[in-house]
Amino acid sequence: MTAIFPTYKRFNLSVERATGTAVEDADGHTYLDFGAGIGVCSLGHRHPDVQHALEKQLNSYWHVSNLYHNPIQEKVADWLTQHSSGEQVFFCNSGTEANEAAIKLARKATGKHKIISFEQSFHGRTLGAMAATGQEKIQTGFGPMLESFSYVPFNDIDSVKQVIDDETAAVMVEMIQGEGGIHMAAPGFLQELEHVCRQYDVLLIVDEVQTGIGRTGKPFAYQHFGISPDIITSAKGLADGVPVGAMIAKERLRDAFGPGSHGATFGGNPLAMAAAEAVLKRVFQEDFLREVTEKGNYLLEQLNQFIAPLPAVTSIRGKGLMLGIECHQDVTPMIKRLIEKGLLVLSAGSNVIRILPPLIVSEQEMDQAVDLLSEVLADEKVYVE
Ligand SMILES: *Cc1c(COP(=O)(O)O)cnc(C)c1O
């Protein structure tokens, strides 16, 4: 028995070291990592820029608290605000904390309490973010949920119009539902959603914890849709594996988060900020983002050509380097078989294989992954498990 709570059903792999897109286990087997620590290692494992920034910060200072000025936080906040619709940043340590901050800010700034989110969404596991998560399986056993949260079908603007009212503080939405199964926002839906929010003076919160930081070929995925959210939350890919979270908001919301209103002891920790700065310096460059778009298009083409026709597969979805292969059945046996063959991928929902390679992935590595995927998904024996 292990002394760790069994909250995760773990695959049979113990990692010894990792570099770039490669993970190595204790026996010296290597794996091509197309999960990137659940979209976290955006520049791959131990990217030299990030490692260098961390080493430099290790020799400078590790933590002094938010009672004093922190120049690296300012730099990271500048990167985030210069590449988004927001002007103010709050730093924390995870995606769920960024969403908690967003929910609290929305309530305090508007003086209203209701939050609308979407079915199959995922916003985190803490009480507020869990209440915003439109999935029963995440909430089961932890009730009663916080009041004033409601869920409507994704991409259904009429349902939003039916529940939005004078007490609604915010609508919270993912651009591509990640954990829920790689479901994309429909063309036009987000613009309509923004319009309805403006009509009712409701804040638009976009949860970019998974889609942000270059994952879809833009700094933030909402930038594909021509909308201007009031609040953006970020975490996973922001510091290449060092825990970090950020909530970015419009300037007019600044006063609602005055001194003493909210906080996080570790938020904006210098090591996390050093890593984040190194990531953003690289990822928020036009050339880099163009390459992500090109790689994403290439991988999608390959999947459409070689994987989509397989009888096990129902559809291929996604954008940039956030892609999903929906299958007829639970994908766990396929994922296990892929690990045995040396490819790490994720699931989303129960029937979707989710692919989130490091953004530095090469064409050759994508070909290799597609070969392994087609081998495993074409093998009928994998379904009987
Ligand atoms: C992962 C995720 C979260 C939660 O992030 P944690 O860092 O695990 O708390 C929230 N929203 C989305 C969209 C996510 O993908």
XYZ file of C-alpha atoms and ligand atoms in Angstrom:
400
model
C 0.000 0.000 0.000
C 1.170 3.512 -0.737
C 1.026 6.408 1.710
C -0.435 8.617 -1.020
C -4.197 9.122 -1.304
C -5.418 7.155 -4.297
C -6.998 10.236 -5.951
C -5.205 9.320 -9.178
C -5.409 6.000 -10.936
C -1.816 5.863 -12.102
C -0.380 4.199 -15.175
C 2.487 1.794 -14.733
C 5.345 4.222 -15.343
C 7.897 5.729 -12.946
C 9.797 8.622 -14.447
C 13.503 8.921 -13.792
C 14.381 11.901 -15.965
C 13.020 13.963 -18.845
C 14.423 16.248 -21.531
C 12.567 18.016 -24.332
C 9.878 15.668 -25.659
C 11.476 12.574 -24.104
C 10.691 10.948 -20.776
C 12.860 8.134 -19.453
C 11.867 5.506 -16.866
C 13.969 3.730 -14.267
C 14.766 0.874 -16.672
C 16.074 3.223 -19.321
C 13.005 2.981 -21.609
C 12.213 6.253 -23.333
C 8.791 7.633 -24.160
C 7.719 10.338 -26.563
C 5.706 12.698 -24.385
C 2.548 13.943 -26.143
C 0.848 14.828 -22.862
C 3.475 17.292 -21.630
C 2.457 16.849 -18.006
C -1.162 17.708 -18.981
C -0.242 20.645 -21.190
C 2.187 22.036 -18.636
C 5.655 21.538 -20.139
C 4.985 23.942 -22.991
C 8.651 24.252 -23.972
C 9.341 20.585 -23.272
C 11.049 19.145 -20.246
C 13.852 21.207 -18.731
C 14.037 23.722 -21.552
C 17.510 25.326 -21.358
C 16.089 28.888 -21.176
C 13.875 27.952 -18.246
C 16.543 25.905 -16.534
C 18.974 28.802 -16.845
C 16.427 31.303 -15.475
C 15.660 28.990 -12.560
C 19.337 28.445 -11.745
C 19.924 32.174 -11.807
C 16.968 32.781 -9.495
C 18.072 29.945 -7.180
C 21.269 31.879 -6.601
C 19.458 35.136 -6.012
C 16.442 34.558 -3.725
C 13.592 32.034 -3.479
C 10.846 33.738 -1.570
C 10.268 36.995 0.242
C 6.411 37.214 0.225
C 4.098 39.700 -1.381
C 4.719 42.215 1.384
C 7.556 43.618 -0.736
C 7.919 44.631 -4.360
C 8.833 41.855 -6.740
C 10.340 43.075 -10.031
C 10.015 39.687 -11.783
C 6.264 39.690 -11.138
C 6.087 43.063 -12.863
C 7.906 41.680 -15.900
C 5.672 38.617 -16.186
C 2.573 40.784 -15.689
C 3.792 43.053 -18.516
C 4.149 40.088 -20.860
C 0.655 38.859 -19.964
C -1.075 42.222 -20.257
C 0.713 43.242 -23.456
C -0.563 40.069 -25.104
C -4.129 40.060 -23.800
C -7.181 42.241 -23.239
C -6.318 42.750 -19.552
C -4.235 45.292 -17.670
C -4.074 43.885 -14.135
C -2.659 40.546 -13.007
C -3.099 38.523 -9.821
C -0.618 35.671 -9.361
C -1.424 32.387 -7.629
C -0.260 28.777 -7.923
C -2.709 26.793 -10.039
C -5.594 26.866 -12.454
C -8.243 26.337 -9.834
C -6.830 29.216 -7.761
C -6.870 31.497 -10.794
C -10.539 30.616 -11.294
C -11.319 31.176 -7.603
C -9.760 34.617 -7.934
C -11.864 35.269 -11.043
C -15.097 34.236 -9.311
C -14.319 36.372 -6.269
C -13.315 39.370 -8.372
C -16.461 39.071 -10.496
C -18.702 39.015 -7.427
C -16.951 41.875 -5.694
C -16.681 44.080 -8.769
C -20.303 43.648 -9.854
C -21.984 43.285 -6.463
C -23.883 40.379 -8.057
C -23.548 36.701 -7.211
C -24.667 34.314 -9.973
C -22.123 32.560 -12.191
C -23.083 30.783 -15.401
C -20.853 28.105 -16.889
C -21.261 25.241 -19.355
C -22.015 21.547 -19.346
C -18.877 19.353 -19.641
C -16.742 22.292 -18.563
C -13.811 21.926 -16.203
C -12.635 24.774 -13.994
C -10.935 23.026 -11.089
C -11.452 21.138 -7.840
C -11.671 23.746 -5.084
C -15.161 24.609 -3.836
C -15.774 27.601 -6.096
C -14.144 26.201 -9.224
C -15.801 22.818 -8.609
C -19.172 24.531 -8.346
C -18.438 26.185 -11.703
C -17.533 22.825 -13.255
C -20.509 21.478 -15.191
C -19.760 17.787 -14.620
C -21.631 15.701 -12.092
C -18.762 13.235 -11.649
C -16.491 16.013 -10.357
C -19.087 17.150 -7.791
C -20.455 13.812 -6.565
C -20.097 13.344 -2.818
C -18.892 16.876 -2.142
C -22.267 18.593 -1.898
C -23.983 20.803 -1.279
C -22.352 22.863 -4.018
C -21.981 26.607 -3.537
C -25.175 28.399 -4.428
C -25.720 30.597 -7.450
C -23.932 28.495 -10.057
C -25.793 27.221 -13.108
C -24.779 25.276 -16.214
C -26.104 25.536 -19.719
C -25.321 23.517 -22.860
C -22.054 24.585 -24.529
C -22.481 26.583 -27.743
C -26.175 27.220 -27.021
C -26.707 30.972 -26.814
C -30.469 30.676 -26.271
C -29.897 28.721 -23.069
C -27.575 31.460 -21.843
C -30.278 34.052 -22.582
C -32.771 32.004 -20.589
C -30.753 31.972 -17.376
C -28.838 35.266 -17.474
C -30.446 37.999 -15.352
C -29.792 41.097 -13.207
C -28.129 38.985 -10.538
C -25.597 37.393 -12.892
C -22.029 38.439 -12.114
C -20.192 36.461 -14.778
C -20.186 33.807 -17.442
C -17.190 31.474 -17.342
C -16.184 29.603 -20.496
C -13.359 27.563 -22.042
C -12.456 28.230 -25.673
C -11.925 24.496 -26.189
C -13.306 22.308 -23.422
C -10.212 20.316 -22.487
C -10.973 17.833 -19.716
C -14.547 17.589 -20.995
C -13.471 16.020 -24.301
C -11.863 18.603 -26.668
C -15.119 20.332 -27.564
C -14.553 23.501 -29.589
C -16.491 26.728 -29.248
C -18.721 26.985 -32.340
C -18.120 29.796 -34.833
C -20.080 32.852 -33.767
C -21.011 31.521 -30.336
C -18.389 33.455 -28.383
C -19.156 36.737 -30.135
C -22.826 36.272 -29.309
C -21.922 35.357 -25.750
C -19.842 38.507 -25.402
C -22.726 40.536 -26.786
C -25.229 39.056 -24.315
C -22.784 39.662 -21.454
C -22.456 43.334 -22.429
C -26.246 43.686 -22.630
C -26.669 42.477 -19.049
C -23.501 44.087 -17.698
C -22.121 40.629 -16.948
C -18.392 39.897 -16.895
C -16.991 37.454 -19.430
C -14.406 35.137 -17.869
C -12.414 32.940 -20.234
C -10.686 29.973 -18.629
C -7.472 29.630 -20.625
C -5.763 27.391 -18.105
C -5.288 24.730 -20.801
C -5.781 26.650 -24.085
C -3.560 29.631 -23.233
C 0.173 30.355 -23.552
C 0.510 29.550 -27.238
C -1.204 26.148 -27.155
C -3.506 26.997 -30.100
C -1.079 29.251 -31.978
C -2.134 32.523 -30.305
C -1.007 33.787 -26.897
C -4.573 33.049 -25.730
C -7.129 31.026 -27.666
C -9.880 33.679 -27.326
C -7.803 35.772 -29.745
C -9.013 33.515 -32.590
C -12.541 34.793 -32.013
C -12.219 38.582 -31.915
C -13.629 38.906 -28.400
C -12.308 40.970 -25.503
C -12.863 39.103 -22.229
C -12.982 40.942 -18.909
C -11.055 38.243 -17.077
C -8.635 35.579 -18.358
C -7.291 32.760 -16.220
C -4.007 31.005 -16.961
C -1.854 28.327 -15.366
C -0.762 25.022 -16.933
C 1.704 26.022 -19.680
C 2.783 29.282 -18.095
C 5.997 28.169 -16.374
C 7.022 24.939 -18.172
C 6.394 22.745 -15.119
C 6.871 25.079 -12.178
C 3.541 25.582 -10.363
C 1.959 28.939 -11.186
C -1.405 30.543 -11.875
C -2.480 33.957 -13.057
C -5.696 35.917 -13.343
C -5.586 38.765 -15.848
C -8.358 41.362 -15.719
C -9.397 44.668 -17.208
C -8.264 47.831 -15.496
C -11.770 48.882 -14.461
C -11.862 45.864 -12.121
C -8.715 47.007 -10.333
C -10.395 48.677 -7.361
C -12.412 45.591 -6.433
C -9.169 43.849 -5.472
C -7.731 46.469 -3.134
C -5.267 45.780 -0.289
C -6.417 42.923 1.938
C -9.191 41.741 -0.408
C -7.447 38.661 -1.758
C -4.052 37.022 -1.565
C -1.831 33.956 -1.891
C 1.331 33.442 0.163
C 3.136 31.661 -2.647
C 1.494 33.654 -5.472
C 4.084 35.113 -7.822
C 6.895 33.165 -6.178
C 10.247 34.290 -7.665
C 11.170 30.820 -8.967
C 7.807 30.470 -10.701
C 8.107 33.986 -12.085
C 11.625 33.376 -13.407
C 10.374 30.273 -15.216
C 7.279 32.092 -16.525
C 9.344 34.985 -17.850
C 11.598 32.572 -19.747
C 8.555 30.795 -21.210
C 6.765 33.972 -22.303
C 9.908 35.472 -23.842
C 9.976 32.536 -26.188
C 6.324 31.584 -26.677
C 4.930 35.104 -27.168
C 7.021 35.633 -30.334
C 5.285 35.756 -33.694
C 7.660 33.225 -35.260
C 7.178 30.775 -32.436
C 3.390 31.083 -32.548
C 3.374 30.717 -36.332
C 5.301 27.479 -35.957
C 2.793 26.191 -33.403
C 0.006 26.914 -35.906
C 1.892 25.157 -38.706
C 2.702 22.149 -36.543
C -0.903 21.958 -35.366
C -2.158 22.041 -38.946
C 0.318 19.367 -39.945
C -0.605 17.069 -37.058
C -4.326 17.556 -37.686
C -3.813 16.671 -41.373
C -1.883 13.539 -40.469
C -4.537 12.487 -37.978
C -7.291 13.126 -40.512
C -5.447 11.119 -43.121
C -4.266 8.132 -41.092
C -6.350 7.959 -37.919
C -9.803 9.280 -38.818
C -10.578 6.407 -41.273
C -9.947 3.700 -38.634
C -13.141 1.950 -37.496
C -12.363 2.663 -33.828
C -12.440 6.415 -34.425
C -15.490 8.661 -34.622
C -13.913 12.082 -35.064
C -10.788 14.233 -34.806
C -11.097 17.677 -33.235
C -9.014 20.538 -31.923
C -6.844 23.487 -32.798
C -3.115 24.094 -32.748
C -1.394 21.557 -30.545
C -4.548 20.703 -28.582
C -6.146 17.811 -30.414
C -8.548 15.017 -29.615
C -9.306 11.650 -31.200
C -12.801 10.561 -30.252
C -13.309 6.801 -30.230
C -16.325 4.518 -29.939
C -15.257 3.284 -26.532
C -13.300 4.041 -23.359
C -9.755 4.861 -24.454
C -7.909 3.632 -21.334
C -6.809 0.315 -22.938
C -5.465 2.213 -25.959
C -3.555 4.621 -23.734
C -2.003 1.693 -21.837
C -0.971 0.049 -25.090
C 0.499 3.328 -26.345
C 2.586 3.648 -23.182
C 3.932 0.131 -23.784
C 4.884 1.227 -27.278
C 6.575 4.389 -25.994
C 4.004 7.160 -26.527
C 2.430 9.177 -23.705
C -0.982 10.679 -24.438
C -3.927 11.753 -22.272
C -7.613 11.066 -22.185
C -10.434 13.584 -22.089
C -13.883 12.538 -21.038
C -13.884 8.745 -21.388
C -13.837 8.304 -25.149
C -11.294 10.850 -26.313
C -7.527 10.513 -26.658
C -6.136 13.953 -25.946
C -2.894 15.103 -27.511
C -1.002 18.036 -25.968
C 2.620 17.753 -27.117
C 5.215 20.277 -25.968
C 5.035 23.268 -28.333
C 8.642 22.586 -29.411
C 7.684 19.197 -30.923
C 9.242 18.365 -34.310
C 7.570 17.129 -37.493
C 9.479 13.876 -37.221
C 8.181 13.328 -33.681
C 4.639 14.022 -34.848
C 5.056 11.413 -37.607
C 6.340 8.947 -35.052
C 3.339 9.586 -32.801
C 0.885 9.178 -35.680
C 2.532 5.851 -36.619
C 2.176 4.555 -33.066
C -1.402 5.808 -32.804
C -2.388 4.115 -36.046
C -0.719 0.858 -34.989
C -2.625 0.770 -31.714
C -5.955 2.115 -32.911
C -5.997 -0.253 -35.910
C -5.480 -3.258 -33.653
C -8.862 -4.791 -32.875
C -7.441 -6.757 -29.961
C -7.115 -3.558 -27.967
C -10.915 -3.187 -27.721
C -11.677 -6.425 -25.905
C -9.929 -5.321 -22.685
C -6.476 21.962 -15.524
C -7.547 22.965 -15.618
C -7.980 23.687 -14.482
C -7.459 23.397 -13.097
O -6.115 23.659 -12.986
P -5.287 23.118 -11.707
O -3.940 23.730 -11.893
O -5.300 21.631 -11.801
O -5.985 23.608 -10.507
C -8.931 24.662 -14.662
N -9.445 24.936 -15.874
C -9.054 24.281 -16.984
C -9.643 24.639 -18.297
C -8.101 23.265 -16.888
O -7.733 22.592 -17.987
